[in-house]
Amino acid sequence: RISSSMSWESLFEVLSEMVNELKDGHVNLSSSLGTSQYREWFDAYPRNFSDSIQSNYLKKDYIIPIFQVGIPAGIQSTVINFSNVLLQSSVNSFGSIAMAGYTAANNVLGFLYTSVNTVTQACMSFTSQNYGVGKYKRMDKVLIDCLILSSGMGGGAYLFGTEILQIYTGDPEVIRCGMEILSITTVPYFLCGIMDVMTGVLRGVGYSLLPMIVSLMGACVFRIFWVMTVFAANRTMDCLMISYPVSWALTFLVLVVI
């Protein structure tokens, strides 16, 4: 079927048929004329979607609680960035060394937050499961275990802070500034861990709006208030960074009370 007189289109069609004999959807023929793909493996594949799943679990009784928990959590994660932007702009006023040190230290805090957040998500999942089956004593054990896990993460980041910061910069002044920031934010980071775990517990038992409001007031509104009042009266890096542990402690205390 292949000859020297055939057109490029005809050649492409013949070669496509040859490739299709493999009956493998992962093997395709591509050229400027187009792409040939064996589709029968997909079209003839057994249906793997059950209508019963949609009819039983994607109804109003399930969708509404999902949104009630998910939407406040998403809003909290988004709005809290406003305070971070204000803090970053305040750091910028201290010059390039402070900006570089804060950026490097903030990367370390980002890793810390990811670690603590995994514990928070686990706490929320296990709490909701035990709450759903009425195993309330297990909820206490889940809370204690998660509090212990989240409380011990900040110290290691500070202990190896110099080595970690050297990954981002070789400037000793930037490293010194970064360590100054880490000494204020990582050593008391257990407060942030406890705060997040308490939020996860409340969400696990179905209360998502209240912890969102408390967290936003503590971690967002309070920090903005701090920058505009306390920091404005005492413009030092230590005064700015201490807003982190103070906001964590304040938020944690409110969550315990409620």
CSV table of C-alpha atoms in Angstrom, one decimal:
chain,number,residue,atom,x,y,z
A,1,ARG,CA,0.0,0.0,0.0
A,2,ILE,CA,3.0,2.3,0.3
A,3,SER,CA,4.4,3.7,-2.9
A,4,SER,CA,6.7,6.6,-4.0
A,5,SER,CA,3.8,8.3,-5.7
A,6,MET,CA,1.4,8.5,-2.7
A,7,SER,CA,0.7,11.8,-0.9
A,8,TRP,CA,1.8,12.6,2.6
A,9,GLU,CA,-1.8,12.4,3.7
A,10,SER,CA,-2.2,8.9,2.4
A,11,LEU,CA,1.1,7.8,3.9
A,12,PHE,CA,0.0,9.2,7.3
A,13,GLU,CA,-3.3,7.3,7.0
A,14,VAL,CA,-1.5,4.0,6.2
A,15,LEU,CA,1.0,4.4,9.1
A,16,SER,CA,-1.8,5.3,11.4
A,17,GLU,CA,-3.6,2.0,10.6
A,18,MET,CA,-0.4,0.1,11.2
A,19,VAL,CA,0.0,1.7,14.6
A,20,ASN,CA,-3.6,1.0,15.5
A,21,GLU,CA,-2.9,-2.7,15.0
A,22,LEU,CA,-1.1,-2.5,18.3
A,23,LYS,CA,-4.5,-1.7,20.0
A,24,ASP,CA,-2.7,0.5,22.5
A,25,GLY,CA,-4.1,3.8,23.4
A,26,HIS,CA,-0.7,5.0,24.7
A,27,VAL,CA,1.0,4.7,21.3
A,28,ASN,CA,0.1,7.6,19.0
A,29,LEU,CA,1.4,8.9,15.7
A,30,SER,CA,1.9,12.6,15.5
A,31,SER,CA,2.9,14.9,12.6
A,32,SER,CA,2.1,18.3,11.1
A,33,LEU,CA,-0.9,16.6,9.5
A,34,GLY,CA,-2.4,15.7,12.8
A,35,THR,CA,-2.4,13.0,15.5
A,36,SER,CA,-3.6,9.5,15.1
A,37,GLN,CA,-4.8,7.8,18.3
A,38,TYR,CA,-6.3,4.4,18.9
A,39,ARG,CA,-9.6,5.3,20.6
A,40,GLU,CA,-11.4,2.0,20.7
A,41,TRP,CA,-9.6,1.0,24.0
A,42,PHE,CA,-11.3,4.0,25.6
A,43,ASP,CA,-14.7,3.9,23.9
A,44,ALA,CA,-15.1,0.2,24.5
A,45,TYR,CA,-13.7,0.3,28.1
A,46,PRO,CA,-16.2,-1.0,30.7
A,47,ARG,CA,-18.1,1.9,32.4
A,48,ASN,CA,-16.6,2.6,35.8
A,49,PHE,CA,-19.1,5.2,37.1
A,50,SER,CA,-22.0,4.0,39.2
A,51,ASP,CA,-25.2,6.0,39.1
A,52,SER,CA,-25.9,4.8,42.6
A,53,ILE,CA,-22.9,6.8,43.9
A,54,GLN,CA,-24.3,9.9,42.5
A,55,SER,CA,-27.9,9.3,43.6
A,56,ASN,CA,-26.9,8.2,47.1
A,57,TYR,CA,-24.0,10.5,48.0
A,58,LEU,CA,-24.2,13.6,45.9
A,59,LYS,CA,-27.5,14.7,47.2
A,60,LYS,CA,-28.5,17.8,49.2
A,61,ASP,CA,-28.0,15.9,52.5
A,62,TYR,CA,-24.3,15.5,51.7
A,63,ILE,CA,-23.5,18.5,49.6
A,64,ILE,CA,-24.6,21.1,52.0
A,65,PRO,CA,-22.4,19.9,55.0
A,66,ILE,CA,-19.5,19.7,52.6
A,67,PHE,CA,-19.9,23.3,51.6
A,68,GLN,CA,-20.5,24.3,55.2
A,69,VAL,CA,-17.1,23.0,56.2
A,70,GLY,CA,-15.2,23.6,53.0
A,71,ILE,CA,-16.2,27.2,52.1
A,72,PRO,CA,-15.2,28.8,55.5
A,73,ALA,CA,-11.9,26.9,55.4
A,74,GLY,CA,-11.2,28.2,51.9
A,75,ILE,CA,-12.1,31.8,52.9
A,76,GLN,CA,-9.7,31.5,55.9
A,77,SER,CA,-6.8,30.4,53.8
A,78,THR,CA,-7.4,33.2,51.2
A,79,VAL,CA,-8.1,36.2,53.5
A,80,ILE,CA,-5.2,35.5,55.8
A,81,ASN,CA,-2.8,36.5,53.0
A,82,PHE,CA,-3.9,40.1,53.4
A,83,SER,CA,-2.1,40.4,56.7
A,84,ASN,CA,1.0,38.7,55.2
A,85,VAL,CA,1.1,41.3,52.5
A,86,LEU,CA,1.0,44.1,55.0
A,87,LEU,CA,3.8,42.4,57.0
A,88,GLN,CA,5.9,42.0,53.9
A,89,SER,CA,5.5,45.7,53.0
A,90,SER,CA,6.5,46.6,56.6
A,91,VAL,CA,9.6,44.4,56.3
A,92,ASN,CA,10.5,46.1,53.0
A,93,SER,CA,11.0,49.4,54.9
A,94,PHE,CA,14.0,47.9,56.7
A,95,GLY,CA,16.0,47.5,53.5
A,96,SER,CA,17.4,44.8,51.2
A,97,ILE,CA,19.1,42.7,54.0
A,98,ALA,CA,15.9,42.5,56.0
A,99,MET,CA,13.9,41.7,52.9
A,100,ALA,CA,16.2,38.8,51.9
A,101,GLY,CA,16.3,37.5,55.5
A,102,TYR,CA,12.6,37.6,55.9
A,103,THR,CA,12.1,35.8,52.5
A,104,ALA,CA,14.5,33.0,53.5
A,105,ALA,CA,13.0,32.7,56.9
A,106,ASN,CA,9.5,32.7,55.5
A,107,ASN,CA,10.4,29.8,53.3
A,108,VAL,CA,11.3,27.8,56.4
A,109,LEU,CA,8.0,28.9,58.0
A,110,GLY,CA,6.3,27.6,54.8
A,111,PHE,CA,7.7,24.2,55.3
A,112,LEU,CA,6.7,24.3,59.0
A,113,TYR,CA,3.2,25.3,58.2
A,114,THR,CA,2.9,22.4,55.7
A,115,SER,CA,4.0,20.0,58.3
A,116,VAL,CA,1.6,21.3,60.9
A,117,ASN,CA,-1.2,21.5,58.4
A,118,THR,CA,-0.9,17.8,57.7
A,119,VAL,CA,-1.4,17.1,61.4
A,120,THR,CA,-4.4,19.4,61.4
A,121,GLN,CA,-6.0,17.6,58.5
A,122,ALA,CA,-5.4,14.2,60.1
A,123,CYS,CA,-6.9,15.5,63.3
A,124,MET,CA,-10.0,16.8,61.5
A,125,SER,CA,-10.4,13.5,59.6
A,126,PHE,CA,-10.0,11.2,62.7
A,127,THR,CA,-12.1,13.5,64.8
A,128,SER,CA,-15.0,13.5,62.4
A,129,GLN,CA,-14.8,9.7,61.9
A,130,ASN,CA,-14.9,9.1,65.7
A,131,TYR,CA,-17.6,11.7,66.2
A,132,GLY,CA,-19.7,10.1,63.6
A,133,VAL,CA,-19.7,6.7,65.3
A,134,GLY,CA,-19.9,8.1,68.8
A,135,LYS,CA,-16.4,7.2,69.9
A,136,TYR,CA,-15.9,10.3,71.9
A,137,LYS,CA,-13.0,8.9,74.1
A,138,ARG,CA,-11.0,8.3,70.9
A,139,MET,CA,-11.4,12.0,70.0
A,140,ASP,CA,-9.6,12.9,73.2
A,141,LYS,CA,-6.7,10.6,72.2
A,142,VAL,CA,-6.6,12.0,68.7
A,143,LEU,CA,-6.5,15.6,70.1
A,144,ILE,CA,-3.6,14.8,72.5
A,145,ASP,CA,-1.6,12.9,69.9
A,146,CYS,CA,-2.0,15.7,67.3
A,147,LEU,CA,-1.1,18.4,69.9
A,148,ILE,CA,2.1,16.5,70.8
A,149,LEU,CA,3.0,16.1,67.1
A,150,SER,CA,2.4,19.7,66.1
A,151,SER,CA,4.1,21.2,69.2
A,152,GLY,CA,7.5,19.7,68.6
A,153,MET,CA,8.1,20.9,65.0
A,154,GLY,CA,9.3,24.5,65.5
A,155,GLY,CA,12.3,23.7,67.7
A,156,GLY,CA,14.1,21.6,65.0
A,157,ALA,CA,13.7,24.4,62.4
A,158,TYR,CA,15.4,26.9,64.7
A,159,LEU,CA,18.1,24.4,65.8
A,160,PHE,CA,19.2,23.8,62.2
A,161,GLY,CA,18.1,27.3,61.1
A,162,THR,CA,21.6,28.4,60.0
A,163,GLU,CA,22.2,25.4,57.9
A,164,ILE,CA,18.7,25.7,56.3
A,165,LEU,CA,19.1,29.4,55.5
A,166,GLN,CA,22.5,28.7,53.8
A,167,ILE,CA,20.5,26.9,51.2
A,168,TYR,CA,18.9,30.2,50.2
A,169,THR,CA,21.8,32.6,50.7
A,170,GLY,CA,25.5,32.8,51.5
A,171,ASP,CA,25.4,36.3,52.9
A,172,PRO,CA,26.2,36.2,56.6
A,173,GLU,CA,24.1,39.4,57.3
A,174,VAL,CA,21.1,37.9,55.6
A,175,ILE,CA,21.5,34.7,57.6
A,176,ARG,CA,21.8,36.7,60.8
A,177,CYS,CA,18.7,38.5,60.0
A,178,GLY,CA,16.9,35.3,59.1
A,179,MET,CA,17.9,33.7,62.4
A,180,GLU,CA,16.7,36.7,64.3
A,181,ILE,CA,13.3,36.2,62.6
A,182,LEU,CA,13.3,32.4,63.2
A,183,SER,CA,14.1,32.9,66.9
A,184,ILE,CA,10.9,34.8,67.3
A,185,THR,CA,8.7,32.7,65.0
A,186,THR,CA,9.9,29.1,65.2
A,187,VAL,CA,10.6,28.7,68.9
A,188,PRO,CA,7.0,29.5,69.9
A,189,TYR,CA,5.6,27.8,66.7
A,190,PHE,CA,4.0,25.2,69.0
A,191,LEU,CA,1.3,27.9,69.6
A,192,CYS,CA,0.5,27.9,65.9
A,193,GLY,CA,0.4,24.1,65.9
A,194,ILE,CA,-2.0,24.1,68.9
A,195,MET,CA,-4.1,26.8,67.3
A,196,ASP,CA,-4.4,24.8,64.0
A,197,VAL,CA,-5.2,21.5,65.7
A,198,MET,CA,-8.0,23.1,67.8
A,199,THR,CA,-9.4,24.5,64.5
A,200,GLY,CA,-9.2,21.0,63.0
A,201,VAL,CA,-11.1,19.5,66.0
A,202,LEU,CA,-13.9,22.1,65.7
A,203,ARG,CA,-14.2,21.4,62.0
A,204,GLY,CA,-14.2,17.7,62.6
A,205,VAL,CA,-17.3,18.0,64.8
A,206,GLY,CA,-19.0,20.2,62.2
A,207,TYR,CA,-18.2,23.7,63.3
A,208,SER,CA,-16.4,25.5,60.6
A,209,LEU,CA,-17.7,29.0,60.5
A,210,LEU,CA,-16.8,29.9,64.1
A,211,PRO,CA,-13.1,28.8,63.9
A,212,MET,CA,-12.8,30.7,60.6
A,213,ILE,CA,-14.0,33.9,62.3
A,214,VAL,CA,-11.8,33.4,65.3
A,215,SER,CA,-8.7,32.6,63.2
A,216,LEU,CA,-9.3,35.5,60.9
A,217,MET,CA,-9.7,37.9,63.8
A,218,GLY,CA,-6.5,36.6,65.5
A,219,ALA,CA,-4.2,35.8,62.5
A,220,CYS,CA,-5.4,38.6,60.2
A,221,VAL,CA,-7.3,41.5,61.8
A,222,PHE,CA,-5.1,41.4,65.0
A,223,ARG,CA,-1.9,41.5,62.9
A,224,ILE,CA,-3.2,44.4,60.9
A,225,PHE,CA,-4.1,46.2,64.1
A,226,TRP,CA,-0.6,45.4,65.5
A,227,VAL,CA,1.2,46.8,62.5
A,228,MET,CA,-0.9,50.0,62.5
A,229,THR,CA,-0.5,50.7,66.2
A,230,VAL,CA,2.2,48.8,68.2
A,231,PHE,CA,4.6,48.5,65.3
A,232,ALA,CA,3.9,52.1,64.2
A,233,ALA,CA,5.0,53.3,67.6
A,234,ASN,CA,8.1,51.0,67.7
A,235,ARG,CA,9.5,50.3,64.3
A,236,THR,CA,11.8,47.4,64.9
A,237,MET,CA,12.0,44.0,63.2
A,238,ASP,CA,11.5,42.3,66.6
A,239,CYS,CA,8.3,44.3,67.3
A,240,LEU,CA,7.0,43.3,63.9
A,241,MET,CA,7.8,39.6,64.1
A,242,ILE,CA,6.4,39.2,67.6
A,243,SER,CA,3.0,39.8,66.2
A,244,TYR,CA,3.1,36.1,65.0
A,245,PRO,CA,3.3,34.4,68.4
A,246,VAL,CA,1.1,36.9,70.0
A,247,SER,CA,-1.7,36.3,67.4
A,248,TRP,CA,-1.2,32.5,67.7
A,249,ALA,CA,-1.6,32.6,71.5
A,250,LEU,CA,-4.6,34.9,71.3
A,251,THR,CA,-6.4,32.8,68.8
A,252,PHE,CA,-5.6,29.6,70.7
A,253,LEU,CA,-7.0,31.0,74.0
A,254,VAL,CA,-10.2,32.1,72.2
A,255,LEU,CA,-10.6,28.7,70.6
A,256,VAL,CA,-10.2,27.0,74.0
A,257,VAL,CA,-12.8,29.2,75.6
A,258,ILE,CA,-15.4,28.5,72.9
